[in-house]
GROMACS .gro file of C-alpha atoms in nm:
model
  265
    1MET     CA    1  18.264  -3.745  13.804
    2ARG     CA    2  18.569  -3.698  14.040
    3GLY     CA    3  18.856  -3.584  13.805
    4LEU     CA    4  18.956  -3.590  13.449
    5TYR     CA    5  19.319  -3.642  13.306
    6VAL     CA    6  19.482  -3.648  12.963
    7PHE     CA    7  19.787  -3.868  12.869
    8GLU     CA    8  19.970  -3.810  12.546
    9ILE     CA    9  20.309  -3.996  12.561
   10ARG     CA   10  20.515  -4.228  12.340
   11ALA     CA   11  20.595  -4.561  12.548
   12GLY     CA   12  20.933  -4.744  12.508
   13GLY     CA   13  21.271  -4.715  12.652
   14VAL     CA   14  21.169  -4.772  13.017
   15PRO     CA   15  20.898  -4.975  13.184
   16LEU     CA   16  20.584  -4.756  13.236
   17VAL     CA   17  20.439  -4.855  13.576
   18VAL     CA   18  20.070  -4.799  13.658
   19PRO     CA   19  19.986  -4.815  14.025
   20ALA     CA   20  19.728  -5.017  14.202
   21TRP     CA   21  19.428  -4.788  14.270
   22SER     CA   22  19.092  -4.756  14.444
   23ARG     CA   23  18.913  -4.576  14.160
   24THR     CA   24  18.690  -4.673  13.883
   25THR     CA   25  18.768  -4.486  13.549
   26LEU     CA   26  18.585  -4.436  13.213
   27VAL     CA   27  18.861  -4.427  12.958
   28PHE     CA   28  18.878  -4.293  12.604
   29GLN     CA   29  19.157  -4.437  12.398
   30TYR     CA   30  19.211  -4.236  12.086
   31GLY     CA   31  19.579  -4.325  12.008
   32ASP     CA   32  19.725  -4.699  11.971
   33LEU     CA   33  19.573  -4.968  12.171
   34TYR     CA   34  19.841  -5.138  12.394
   35THR     CA   35  19.881  -5.405  12.659
   36PHE     CA   36  19.958  -5.379  13.007
   37TYR     CA   37  20.113  -5.675  13.225
   38ASP     CA   38  20.065  -5.752  13.580
   39ARG     CA   39  20.328  -5.882  13.829
   40VAL     CA   40  20.327  -6.224  13.707
   41GLY     CA   41  20.344  -6.138  13.330
   42GLN     CA   42  19.957  -6.191  13.271
   43PRO     CA   43  19.844  -5.948  12.995
   44VAL     CA   44  19.579  -5.664  13.063
   45PRO     CA   45  19.482  -5.529  12.725
   46THR     CA   46  19.311  -5.175  12.684
   47VAL     CA   47  18.998  -5.084  12.517
   48ARG     CA   48  18.885  -4.801  12.295
   49LEU     CA   49  18.608  -4.695  12.521
   50GLY     CA   50  18.528  -4.854  12.851
   51PHE     CA   51  18.561  -4.869  13.217
   52THR     CA   52  18.861  -4.977  13.424
   53GLY     CA   53  18.767  -5.123  13.765
   54ILE     CA   54  18.956  -5.120  14.095
   55MET     CA   55  19.317  -5.242  14.048
   56THR     CA   56  19.454  -5.451  14.330
   57GLY     CA   57  19.814  -5.464  14.212
   58ALA     CA   58  20.038  -5.262  13.981
   59LEU     CA   59  20.073  -5.313  13.610
   60HIS     CA   60  20.351  -5.222  13.375
   61ILE     CA   61  20.417  -5.146  12.993
   62PRO     CA   62  20.738  -5.322  12.895
   63PRO     CA   63  21.027  -5.104  12.743
   64GLU     CA   64  20.971  -5.274  12.378
   65CYS     CA   65  20.620  -5.133  12.361
   66ARG     CA   66  20.638  -4.825  12.135
   67ALA     CA   67  20.260  -4.746  12.143
   68SER     CA   68  20.149  -4.374  12.107
   69ILE     CA   69  19.932  -4.340  12.413
   70ARG     CA   70  19.674  -4.081  12.371
   71MET     CA   71  19.393  -4.126  12.627
   72ILE     CA   72  19.148  -3.926  12.808
   73GLY     CA   73  19.038  -4.075  13.166
   74VAL     CA   74  18.755  -3.978  13.374
   75ASP     CA   75  18.787  -4.078  13.726
   76LEU     CA   76  18.440  -4.183  13.880
   77LEU     CA   77  18.286  -4.124  14.228
   78PRO     CA   78  18.334  -4.446  14.430
   79LEU     CA   79  17.987  -4.563  14.385
   80ALA     CA   80  17.908  -4.438  14.022
   81LEU     CA   81  17.986  -4.764  13.855
   82TYR     CA   82  17.755  -4.945  14.083
   83GLY     CA   83  17.476  -4.693  13.981
   84LEU     CA   84  17.535  -4.780  13.626
   85MET     CA   85  17.557  -5.165  13.653
   86GLY     CA   86  17.479  -5.288  14.009
   87ALA     CA   87  17.641  -5.560  14.200
   88GLY     CA   88  17.840  -5.672  13.895
   89VAL     CA   89  18.084  -5.402  13.955
   90HIS     CA   90  18.334  -5.663  14.095
   91GLU     CA   91  18.351  -5.826  13.738
   92LEU     CA   92  18.558  -5.505  13.637
   93GLN     CA   93  18.846  -5.573  13.900
   94ASN     CA   94  19.190  -5.576  13.737
   95ARG     CA   95  19.093  -5.529  13.392
   96ALA     CA   96  18.959  -5.286  13.120
   97SER     CA   97  18.598  -5.378  12.992
   98ASP     CA   98  18.431  -5.236  12.671
   99LEU     CA   99  18.148  -4.994  12.766
  100GLN     CA  100  17.891  -5.177  12.551
  101ASP     CA  101  17.955  -5.488  12.734
  102VAL     CA  102  17.915  -5.327  13.081
  103LEU     CA  103  17.591  -5.162  12.977
  104GLY     CA  104  17.422  -5.450  12.791
  105GLY     CA  105  17.463  -5.354  12.417
  106PHE     CA  106  17.506  -4.956  12.467
  107ARG     CA  107  17.678  -4.843  12.156
  108ALA     CA  108  17.904  -4.533  12.099
  109PRO     CA  109  18.156  -4.644  11.851
  110GLU     CA  110  18.223  -4.291  11.710
  111ILE     CA  111  18.334  -4.122  12.019
  112PRO     CA  112  18.706  -4.216  12.004
  113GLU     CA  113  18.723  -4.128  11.650
  114ARG     CA  114  18.566  -3.792  11.709
  115ILE     CA  115  18.821  -3.731  11.981
  116ALA     CA  116  19.097  -3.830  11.759
  117GLU     CA  117  18.987  -3.586  11.488
  118ALA     CA  118  18.902  -3.298  11.724
  119ALA     CA  119  19.089  -2.967  11.636
  120ASP     CA  120  19.244  -2.920  11.987
  121GLU     CA  121  19.237  -3.039  12.348
  122ARG     CA  122  18.934  -2.794  12.430
  123GLU     CA  123  18.730  -2.976  12.180
  124ARG     CA  124  18.821  -3.322  12.272
  125LEU     CA  125  18.739  -3.241  12.645
  126THR     CA  126  18.397  -3.088  12.530
  127ILE     CA  127  18.323  -3.413  12.353
  128VAL     CA  128  18.404  -3.622  12.657
  129GLN     CA  129  18.221  -3.402  12.910
  130ASP     CA  130  17.906  -3.405  12.685
  131PHE     CA  131  17.926  -3.788  12.649
  132VAL     CA  132  17.963  -3.851  13.043
  133ARG     CA  133  17.681  -3.620  13.110
  134GLY     CA  134  17.459  -3.790  12.866
  135LEU     CA  135  17.570  -4.145  12.988
  136PHE     CA  136  17.500  -4.075  13.351
  137SER     CA  137  17.180  -3.893  13.274
  138ARG     CA  138  17.040  -4.197  13.090
  139TYR     CA  139  17.195  -4.474  13.304
  140GLY     CA  140  17.338  -4.330  13.622
  141ASP     CA  141  17.055  -4.410  13.866
  142ARG     CA  142  16.949  -4.744  13.751
  143HIS     CA  143  17.077  -4.921  14.074
  144SER     CA  144  17.045  -4.708  14.405
  145SER     CA  145  17.338  -4.736  14.642
  146HIS     CA  146  17.337  -4.809  15.003
  147PRO     CA  147  17.401  -4.490  15.233
  148LEU     CA  148  17.608  -4.712  15.466
  149VAL     CA  149  17.870  -4.781  15.171
  150ARG     CA  150  17.894  -4.413  15.085
  151GLU     CA  151  17.955  -4.319  15.447
  152ALA     CA  152  18.215  -4.612  15.485
  153VAL     CA  153  18.413  -4.471  15.182
  154GLN     CA  154  18.405  -4.120  15.322
  155ARG     CA  155  18.551  -4.254  15.663
  156ILE     CA  156  18.805  -4.456  15.479
  157HIS     CA  157  18.934  -4.154  15.285
  158THR     CA  158  18.925  -3.930  15.606
  159ALA     CA  159  19.145  -4.184  15.778
  160SER     CA  160  19.384  -4.208  15.482
  161GLY     CA  161  19.302  -4.567  15.494
  162ASN     CA  162  19.442  -4.625  15.826
  163LEU     CA  163  19.160  -4.787  16.012
  164SER     CA  164  19.060  -5.153  16.068
  165LEU     CA  165  18.726  -5.319  15.982
  166ARG     CA  166  18.638  -5.348  16.327
  167GLU     CA  167  18.699  -4.965  16.389
  168LEU     CA  168  18.479  -4.877  16.076
  169SER     CA  169  18.190  -5.096  16.161
  170LEU     CA  170  18.186  -4.973  16.524
  171GLU     CA  171  18.180  -4.608  16.408
  172LEU     CA  172  17.895  -4.705  16.147
  173GLY     CA  173  17.702  -4.912  16.413
  174CYS     CA  174  17.675  -5.235  16.210
  175THR     CA  175  17.829  -5.585  16.225
  176GLU     CA  176  18.164  -5.640  16.052
  177ARG     CA  177  17.991  -5.906  15.832
  178HIS     CA  178  17.723  -5.680  15.725
  179LEU     CA  179  17.954  -5.393  15.632
  180ARG     CA  180  18.178  -5.630  15.437
  181ARG     CA  181  17.894  -5.770  15.235
  182GLU     CA  182  17.738  -5.444  15.149
  183PHE     CA  183  18.084  -5.270  15.054
  184GLN     CA  184  18.186  -5.563  14.843
  185ARG     CA  185  17.846  -5.541  14.661
  186GLY     CA  186  17.886  -5.184  14.599
  187ILE     CA  187  18.253  -5.105  14.548
  188GLY     CA  188  18.365  -5.439  14.414
  189VAL     CA  189  18.637  -5.517  14.696
  190ALA     CA  190  18.623  -5.575  15.071
  191PRO     CA  191  18.652  -5.259  15.284
  192LYS     CA  192  18.996  -5.372  15.430
  193GLN     CA  193  19.142  -5.394  15.062
  194TYR     CA  194  18.991  -5.056  14.966
  195ALA     CA  195  19.142  -4.904  15.277
  196GLY     CA  196  19.496  -5.051  15.185
  197LEU     CA  197  19.469  -4.902  14.834
  198VAL     CA  198  19.376  -4.560  14.964
  199ARG     CA  199  19.646  -4.585  15.217
  200VAL     CA  200  19.919  -4.648  14.934
  201GLU     CA  201  19.786  -4.357  14.750
  202GLN     CA  202  19.827  -4.128  15.038
  203VAL     CA  203  20.190  -4.250  15.075
  204ILE     CA  204  20.252  -4.157  14.692
  205GLY     CA  205  20.115  -3.812  14.770
  206THR     CA  206  20.345  -3.774  15.051
  207LEU     CA  207  20.640  -3.895  14.872
  208TYR     CA  208  20.552  -3.656  14.598
  209SER     CA  209  20.519  -3.370  14.829
  210GLU     CA  210  20.849  -3.449  14.987
  211LYS     CA  211  21.024  -3.463  14.648
  212ASN     CA  212  20.902  -3.138  14.523
  213GLY     CA  213  20.861  -2.933  14.822
  214GLY     CA  214  21.232  -2.842  14.915
  215SER     CA  215  21.308  -3.173  15.126
  216ASN     CA  216  21.581  -3.269  14.863
  217GLY     CA  217  21.387  -3.599  14.802
  218SER     CA  218  21.486  -3.744  15.153
  219VAL     CA  219  21.259  -4.022  15.244
  220LYS     CA  220  21.232  -4.107  15.608
  221THR     CA  221  21.059  -4.456  15.564
  222GLY     CA  222  21.030  -4.526  15.942
  223ALA     CA  223  20.839  -4.195  15.968
  224LEU     CA  224  20.617  -4.277  15.673
  225ALA     CA  225  20.542  -4.618  15.821
  226GLU     CA  226  20.440  -4.476  16.165
  227ARG     CA  227  20.221  -4.205  16.004
  228PHE     CA  228  20.029  -4.443  15.793
  229GLY     CA  229  19.977  -4.716  16.051
  230TYR     CA  230  20.217  -4.979  15.916
  231HIS     CA  231  20.364  -5.225  16.151
  232ASP     CA  232  20.730  -5.106  16.054
  233GLN     CA  233  20.940  -5.000  15.767
  234SER     CA  234  20.969  -5.352  15.618
  235HIS     CA  235  20.587  -5.360  15.608
  236LEU     CA  236  20.562  -5.023  15.430
  237ILE     CA  237  20.821  -5.143  15.184
  238ARG     CA  238  20.655  -5.456  15.086
  239ASP     CA  239  20.311  -5.294  15.029
  240MET     CA  240  20.462  -5.044  14.805
  241LYS     CA  241  20.655  -5.297  14.611
  242LYS     CA  242  20.319  -5.489  14.570
  243ASN     CA  243  20.115  -5.188  14.469
  244VAL     CA  244  20.369  -4.982  14.267
  245MET     CA  245  20.655  -5.231  14.205
  246LEU     CA  246  20.907  -4.995  14.360
  247THR     CA  247  21.012  -4.908  14.709
  248PRO     CA  248  20.954  -4.546  14.849
  249GLY     CA  249  21.334  -4.463  14.770
  250GLU     CA  250  21.310  -4.590  14.432
  251LEU     CA  251  20.984  -4.413  14.366
  252ILE     CA  252  21.179  -4.082  14.423
  253ALA     CA  253  21.522  -4.179  14.276
  254THR     CA  254  21.375  -4.295  13.937
  255GLY     CA  255  21.126  -4.010  13.922
  256GLN     CA  256  20.826  -4.249  13.899
  257VAL     CA  257  20.673  -4.070  14.190
  258ASP     CA  258  20.596  -3.764  13.963
  259TRP     CA  259  20.430  -3.991  13.689
  260LEU     CA  260  20.222  -4.189  13.953
  261ARG     CA  261  20.107  -3.863  14.131
  262TYR     CA  262  19.894  -3.801  13.818
  263PHE     CA  263  19.678  -4.087  13.904
  264PHE     CA  264  19.588  -3.932  14.249
  265LEU     CA  265  19.553  -3.560  14.176
   0.00000   0.00000   0.00000
């Protein structure tokens, strides 16, 4: 488990943007079920209890949605989902999947109801933590992971996503083809795509720090582009619009950067 977060909000009024992300998450929905939409308008429904895989593009909840969103999310370590289900992890990309479908009939239908009926947040989190411990104790090591992939993930995060497949394969002492194949198998996306998602997360974190660190919300897009290895400002802006639907300036002006930061704490 890498992190845990709780959302209790009422949708409606403005679009709610959820960014592309490099993480896999175990989600517990104990409020209303609702539907996200991707950039081309395709629906991405939520589930009561299940996994969300790596998201390669932003999603949004339209203003007309009035759902009461009550959710607990548990961010998993990069190879945790592979440990549970093996090379099929790529099948969870860009969608939410019911836990019992992922684990071949595993059932825990009472968990969302128990969370909803809990007396307070502490009790809800205790239910979640106990469930996660039991789940990984029972299923977590069904598939052993390749140490090469673990090391590749660590190096990508250390470099804030700013390194090429060639650089990464040279550092790890393997061919690009071998690294790409093993990484895709263990993480679900190619290393270049994963690095791109990590880079966007780092840009969002920097924007959040600028907005809330006394810089009056000023955004020096050129400096950001140079720092994170983009070709130029236009490249950065295009990448941000693809992954979060807004430019760096719009993220700060609308306050969405504060919301998005919750995904990367």
